[in-house]
Short mmCIF file of C-alpha atoms in Angstrom, two decimals:
data_model
loop_
_atom_site.label_atom_id
_atom_site.label_comp_id
_atom_site.label_asym_id
_atom_site.label_seq_id
_atom_site.Cartn_x
_atom_site.Cartn_y
_atom_site.Cartn_z
CA MET A 1 15.72 8.91 -5.94
CA ARG A 2 13.43 12.62 -7.46
CA LEU A 3 10.41 12.45 -6.83
CA THR A 4 9.16 13.86 -10.64
CA GLU A 5 11.80 10.45 -11.97
CA PHE A 6 8.58 9.43 -10.20
CA PHE A 7 6.01 11.08 -12.40
CA ASP A 8 7.92 10.60 -15.93
CA ARG A 9 7.32 6.90 -15.00
CA GLY A 10 3.15 7.71 -14.85
CA GLU A 11 2.71 6.44 -10.94
CA PHE A 12 0.40 8.29 -8.98
CA VAL A 13 2.28 9.15 -6.38
CA VAL A 14 1.78 9.26 -2.89
CA THR A 15 3.34 11.85 -0.64
CA ALA A 16 2.05 12.69 3.53
CA GLU A 17 3.79 15.52 5.57
CA VAL A 18 5.01 14.57 9.74
CA GLY A 19 6.15 17.63 11.53
CA PRO A 20 9.88 17.73 13.58
CA PRO A 21 9.45 18.13 17.03
CA LYS A 22 9.77 21.14 19.65
CA GLY A 23 13.37 19.37 20.62
CA PHE A 24 15.79 16.90 19.41
CA HIS A 25 15.07 13.64 20.25
CA ILE A 26 13.13 12.04 17.33
CA GLU A 27 13.16 8.34 17.80
CA HIS A 28 9.07 8.38 18.45
CA LEU A 29 8.48 10.34 14.85
CA VAL A 30 11.22 7.59 12.92
CA GLU A 31 9.60 4.74 14.47
CA GLU A 32 6.45 6.30 13.29
CA ALA A 33 7.71 7.09 10.17
CA ASN A 34 9.15 3.29 10.10
CA GLU A 35 6.32 1.82 10.60
CA PHE A 36 2.80 3.43 8.60
CA LEU A 37 5.20 5.40 6.52
CA LYS A 38 7.67 3.17 4.53
CA GLY A 39 6.81 1.02 1.94
CA ARG A 40 3.46 3.02 1.38
CA VAL A 41 4.58 6.25 0.51
CA HIS A 42 7.01 7.25 -1.85
CA ALA A 43 8.31 10.29 -0.69
CA VAL A 44 7.78 11.94 3.44
CA ASN A 45 7.79 15.70 3.46
CA VAL A 46 9.21 17.07 6.90
CA THR A 47 8.62 20.37 7.78
CA ASP A 48 10.12 23.45 8.61
CA ASN A 49 9.25 26.03 11.61
CA GLN A 50 5.17 25.37 9.84
CA SER A 51 3.48 27.67 11.75
CA SER A 52 6.65 29.78 12.17
CA VAL A 53 6.56 27.63 15.91
CA MET A 54 10.15 27.27 16.65
CA ARG A 55 11.63 23.34 15.84
CA LEU A 56 13.64 20.97 15.08
CA GLY A 57 15.08 22.44 11.83
CA SER A 58 13.15 19.75 8.83
CA LEU A 59 17.44 18.81 7.09
CA ALA A 60 18.75 17.56 10.13
CA THR A 61 15.41 15.59 10.01
CA CYS A 62 15.84 14.71 6.95
CA LYS A 63 19.48 13.60 6.87
CA VAL A 64 17.83 11.25 10.34
CA LEU A 65 14.61 9.47 8.17
CA LYS A 66 16.86 9.32 4.57
CA ASP A 67 19.55 7.32 6.41
CA ASN A 68 16.22 5.05 8.32
CA GLY A 69 15.37 4.14 4.30
CA LEU A 70 12.89 6.87 3.79
CA ASN A 71 12.92 9.61 0.94
CA THR A 72 12.08 12.13 2.17
CA ILE A 73 11.51 16.65 1.20
CA PHE A 74 13.90 19.11 2.60
CA GLN A 75 10.44 22.24 3.48
CA VAL A 76 12.63 25.56 2.23
CA THR A 77 10.39 28.83 4.05
CA CYS A 78 12.01 32.41 3.74
CA ARG A 79 10.51 34.01 6.20
CA ASP A 80 14.18 32.74 8.25
CA ARG A 81 16.41 32.81 6.81
CA ASN A 82 18.16 35.68 3.64
CA ARG A 83 18.99 34.07 -0.02
CA ILE A 84 23.46 33.37 1.36
CA ALA A 85 21.39 30.97 4.20
CA LEU A 86 19.13 29.66 1.45
CA GLN A 87 21.59 29.09 -0.84
CA SER A 88 23.25 27.25 2.02
CA ASP A 89 21.07 25.58 3.09
CA ILE A 90 20.69 23.66 -0.74
CA LEU A 91 24.79 23.00 -1.01
CA SER A 92 24.27 21.22 2.01
CA ALA A 93 21.21 19.33 1.50
CA ALA A 94 22.99 18.68 -1.55
CA LEU A 95 26.08 17.27 -0.19
CA LEU A 96 23.48 14.89 1.87
CA GLY A 97 22.25 13.38 -0.86
CA ILE A 98 18.60 15.13 -0.31
CA ASP A 99 17.00 15.90 -3.65
CA ASN A 100 13.60 16.44 -3.43
CA LEU A 101 13.24 20.01 -2.19
CA LEU A 102 8.99 22.10 -1.74
CA LEU A 103 9.98 25.45 -1.75
CA LEU A 104 7.27 28.42 0.65
CA THR A 105 8.29 31.78 1.08
CA GLY A 106 6.31 30.75 4.77
CA ASP A 107 4.22 31.51 7.44
CA HIS A 108 4.94 35.78 9.19
CA THR A 109 6.27 35.40 12.48
CA THR A 110 3.21 37.13 13.93
CA LEU A 111 1.34 33.72 13.78
CA GLY A 112 3.67 31.73 16.01
CA ASP A 113 4.82 31.37 19.13
CA HIS A 114 7.86 34.71 18.96
CA PRO A 115 5.76 36.58 17.84
CA GLN A 116 8.72 39.20 17.97
CA ALA A 117 11.04 37.22 15.46
CA LYS A 118 11.50 39.61 12.90
CA PRO A 119 10.84 37.91 9.53
CA VAL A 120 13.67 37.88 6.77
CA PHE A 121 10.89 37.25 3.58
CA ASP A 122 14.59 38.17 1.38
CA LEU A 123 12.71 35.96 -1.40
CA ASP A 124 10.14 34.54 -1.75
CA SER A 125 9.43 31.05 -3.31
CA VAL A 126 9.09 32.17 -6.69
CA SER A 127 13.13 34.30 -7.22
CA LEU A 128 14.25 30.96 -4.16
CA THR A 129 13.51 28.37 -7.31
CA HIS A 130 14.58 30.21 -8.91
CA ALA A 131 18.04 30.46 -6.81
CA VAL A 132 18.07 26.89 -6.98
CA LYS A 133 17.70 26.53 -11.15
CA ARG A 134 20.56 28.70 -11.46
CA MET A 135 22.60 26.70 -8.49
CA GLU A 136 21.80 23.71 -10.47
CA GLU A 137 23.70 25.47 -13.72
CA GLY A 138 26.50 25.60 -11.80
CA PHE A 139 25.45 29.24 -10.34
CA ASP A 140 25.28 31.58 -7.26
CA ILE A 141 21.55 34.48 -7.13
CA ALA A 142 24.87 36.65 -7.60
CA GLY A 143 25.95 34.91 -10.09
CA ASN A 144 29.00 33.20 -8.44
CA ALA A 145 29.81 30.07 -9.79
CA ILE A 146 30.05 26.79 -7.97
CA ASP A 147 32.71 24.72 -7.42
CA GLY A 148 32.00 20.90 -9.10
CA GLU A 149 28.71 19.62 -10.82
CA PHE A 150 25.51 20.02 -9.25
CA PRO A 151 22.78 17.93 -8.63
CA LYS A 152 19.41 18.15 -10.33
CA PHE A 153 16.46 18.17 -7.08
CA SER A 154 12.66 18.37 -7.63
CA LYS A 155 12.14 20.98 -7.22
CA GLY A 156 8.36 21.93 -6.14
CA ALA A 157 5.92 24.30 -4.22
CA VAL A 158 1.82 25.03 -3.59
CA VAL A 159 -1.48 26.84 -4.68
CA SER A 160 -4.58 26.29 -2.66
CA PRO A 161 -7.00 25.38 -6.04
CA CYS A 162 -9.65 26.13 -3.40
CA SER A 163 -9.00 30.37 -3.21
CA ASP A 164 -12.09 32.09 -3.45
CA SER A 165 -9.52 33.67 -6.12
CA VAL A 166 -8.56 30.82 -8.62
CA ASP A 167 -7.34 33.70 -11.58
CA ALA A 168 -5.07 34.33 -8.18
CA GLN A 169 -3.71 31.19 -8.19
CA LEU A 170 -3.46 30.57 -12.10
CA ALA A 171 -1.18 33.05 -11.77
CA LYS A 172 1.44 32.38 -9.06
CA MET A 173 1.17 28.63 -10.65
CA GLU A 174 2.26 30.13 -13.91
CA GLN A 175 4.94 32.18 -12.07
CA LYS A 176 6.05 29.65 -10.54
CA VAL A 177 6.50 26.68 -13.13
CA LYS A 178 8.35 29.99 -15.22
CA ALA A 179 10.93 29.65 -12.23
CA GLY A 180 11.46 25.91 -12.40
CA VAL A 181 9.08 24.20 -10.20
CA GLU A 182 8.34 21.01 -11.18
CA TYR A 183 5.83 19.53 -8.85
CA PHE A 184 3.15 20.80 -6.91
CA GLN A 185 1.37 20.26 -4.31
CA THR A 186 -2.10 21.88 -3.30
CA GLN A 187 -3.83 24.04 0.08
CA GLY A 188 -5.95 20.92 2.14
CA VAL A 189 -9.36 19.58 -0.21
CA TYR A 190 -12.11 19.47 0.93
CA GLU A 191 -14.93 20.34 -1.91
CA PRO A 192 -13.81 17.57 -5.28
CA GLU A 193 -15.73 19.74 -7.22
CA LYS A 194 -13.92 23.00 -6.60
CA PHE A 195 -10.78 20.81 -7.45
CA ILE A 196 -11.94 19.17 -10.48
CA LYS A 197 -12.58 22.62 -12.07
CA PHE A 198 -9.48 24.20 -11.02
CA MET A 199 -7.15 21.53 -12.27
CA ASP A 200 -8.68 21.34 -16.03
CA LYS A 201 -7.25 25.69 -16.07
CA ALA A 202 -3.90 23.66 -14.23
CA LYS A 203 -3.65 21.48 -16.76
CA GLN A 204 -2.60 23.76 -19.33
CA PHE A 205 0.93 23.70 -17.48
CA GLY A 206 1.41 20.26 -17.60
CA VAL A 207 3.06 19.71 -13.84
CA PRO A 208 2.07 16.65 -11.64
CA VAL A 209 -0.22 18.33 -9.36
CA GLN A 210 -0.58 16.62 -5.69
CA LEU A 211 -3.62 16.27 -4.30
CA GLY A 212 -3.85 18.41 -0.82
CA ILE A 213 -4.89 15.94 2.16
CA ILE A 214 -5.74 17.97 5.75
CA ILE A 215 -7.44 14.92 7.81
CA PRO A 216 -10.21 15.51 9.29
CA LYS A 217 -9.91 15.50 13.30
CA ASN A 218 -12.72 16.62 14.62
CA VAL A 219 -15.80 19.79 14.52
CA GLY A 220 -13.78 22.37 16.90
CA MET A 221 -11.00 21.94 13.88
CA VAL A 222 -12.77 21.96 10.62
CA ARG A 223 -14.50 25.33 12.45
CA TYR A 224 -10.78 26.75 12.94
CA MET A 225 -9.58 26.25 9.77
CA ASN A 226 -13.12 27.65 7.83
CA ALA A 227 -11.80 30.47 9.80
CA ASN A 228 -8.00 31.03 10.06
CA VAL A 229 -7.18 28.90 7.28
CA ALA A 230 -6.72 31.28 3.33
CA GLY A 231 -7.72 28.42 1.09
CA VAL A 232 -9.71 26.33 3.05
CA HIS A 233 -13.52 25.09 2.98
CA VAL A 234 -15.04 22.60 5.08
CA PRO A 235 -18.56 22.47 4.03
CA ASP A 236 -21.38 22.10 6.33
CA ASP A 237 -22.66 18.61 5.70
CA MET A 238 -18.77 17.52 6.12
CA ILE A 239 -18.87 19.84 9.44
CA GLU A 240 -22.13 17.56 10.71
CA GLU A 241 -20.71 13.65 9.67
CA LEU A 242 -17.94 14.86 11.94
CA LYS A 243 -20.56 15.92 14.00
CA ALA A 244 -22.72 12.56 13.65
CA ASP A 245 -20.97 9.56 16.38
CA LYS A 246 -18.71 11.13 18.15
CA GLU A 247 -17.82 8.34 18.80
CA LYS A 248 -16.34 7.17 15.28
CA THR A 249 -14.88 10.66 15.12
CA LYS A 250 -12.55 10.62 17.99
CA ALA A 251 -11.44 6.77 16.94
CA GLY A 252 -10.46 8.38 13.84
CA ILE A 253 -12.72 6.62 11.66
CA THR A 254 -14.74 9.68 9.61
CA GLY A 255 -11.65 11.37 9.26
CA VAL A 256 -10.68 8.14 7.09
CA GLU A 257 -14.07 8.09 5.29
CA ILE A 258 -14.12 10.95 4.70
CA SER A 259 -10.29 11.15 3.50
CA ALA A 260 -11.02 8.44 1.07
CA ARG A 261 -13.62 9.65 0.42
CA ILE A 262 -11.77 13.00 -1.56
CA ILE A 263 -9.29 11.05 -2.96
CA LYS A 264 -12.00 8.90 -4.54
CA GLU A 265 -13.44 11.44 -6.44
CA CYS A 266 -10.09 13.57 -7.59
CA LYS A 267 -7.30 10.92 -8.22
CA ASP A 268 -8.03 11.07 -12.34
CA TYR A 269 -7.81 14.37 -12.34
CA CYS A 270 -4.46 14.93 -10.61
CA GLN A 271 -1.57 12.60 -10.69
CA GLY A 272 -0.55 12.46 -6.95
CA VAL A 273 -1.90 12.96 -2.67
CA HIS A 274 -0.11 14.70 -0.21
CA ILE A 275 -1.47 13.90 2.83
CA MET A 276 -0.85 16.08 5.99
CA ALA A 277 -1.82 13.84 9.32
CA LEU A 278 -1.16 16.87 11.83
CA GLY A 279 0.53 13.16 14.36
CA TRP A 280 -2.55 11.08 13.17
CA GLU A 281 -0.20 9.61 10.71
CA SER A 282 -0.92 5.80 12.06
CA LYS A 283 -3.90 7.04 9.58
CA ILE A 284 -2.91 6.97 6.45
CA PRO A 285 -2.54 3.24 6.04
CA ALA A 286 -5.94 3.24 6.37
CA ILE A 287 -7.01 5.89 4.27
CA LEU A 288 -4.85 5.25 1.48
CA ASP A 289 -6.34 1.48 1.69
CA GLN A 290 -9.78 2.90 1.62
CA ALA A 291 -9.12 5.19 -1.36
CA GLY A 292 -8.06 1.94 -3.51
CA LEU A 293 -3.96 2.96 -3.59
#
């Protein structure tokens, strides 16, 4: 089911992200999705070679999860495929009945486990969104007709509300909306006051926004994000909170409490939440419970 249908009903839309393994045995991923996500989230995002690390494909994983009764979001990055392959994969998603997309430019290959790989970037997230919109109208990006009726997708993109350059983020957001983006998922938010100020400006676009939550696992993780992840800043008081009780933090209790608190502070200013658990999918039900969702 398309995510936009849930937004149109006025539902607070909850999604979660899973990463395919570096291999093709996904029984554990499917078990965890069935146990911790089914019935609790509206859809499951499947990453596409996240952080430029070669893994099982997003499309194949989406199909397996869909066959197990989960609504899925096919993440598509422009880094590894040219416009021919990207459009071909969108056609494949249509064939498989996967009707939610998250369209991304993608991390550079130098960040991943194949740093010598040649990046493609034939399109970016804006031009890829335009290509999908044209396909929905019955044409490929070169203007050639597509055989038969083409289905409608929910087309999503990302935005970084806590970036140092808010105006630049708003400008990118506007470009994406004009290209056809229908919902946004944000980069991880740890500063609710910045998110709320950003949303006050972003509401002009009239497009649903899901608050991004990255569960903070430990001090090392959040310090790494502060140093290396653009648009993410974990405040010092939150780092001290993770330091305060090491056993509580190790058990994930502190991360759950922080995540739930951020959701509660921000949920009146957005239309949903997207949780990036990074292997802690088992914590998602507790976060949602504590956040009152």
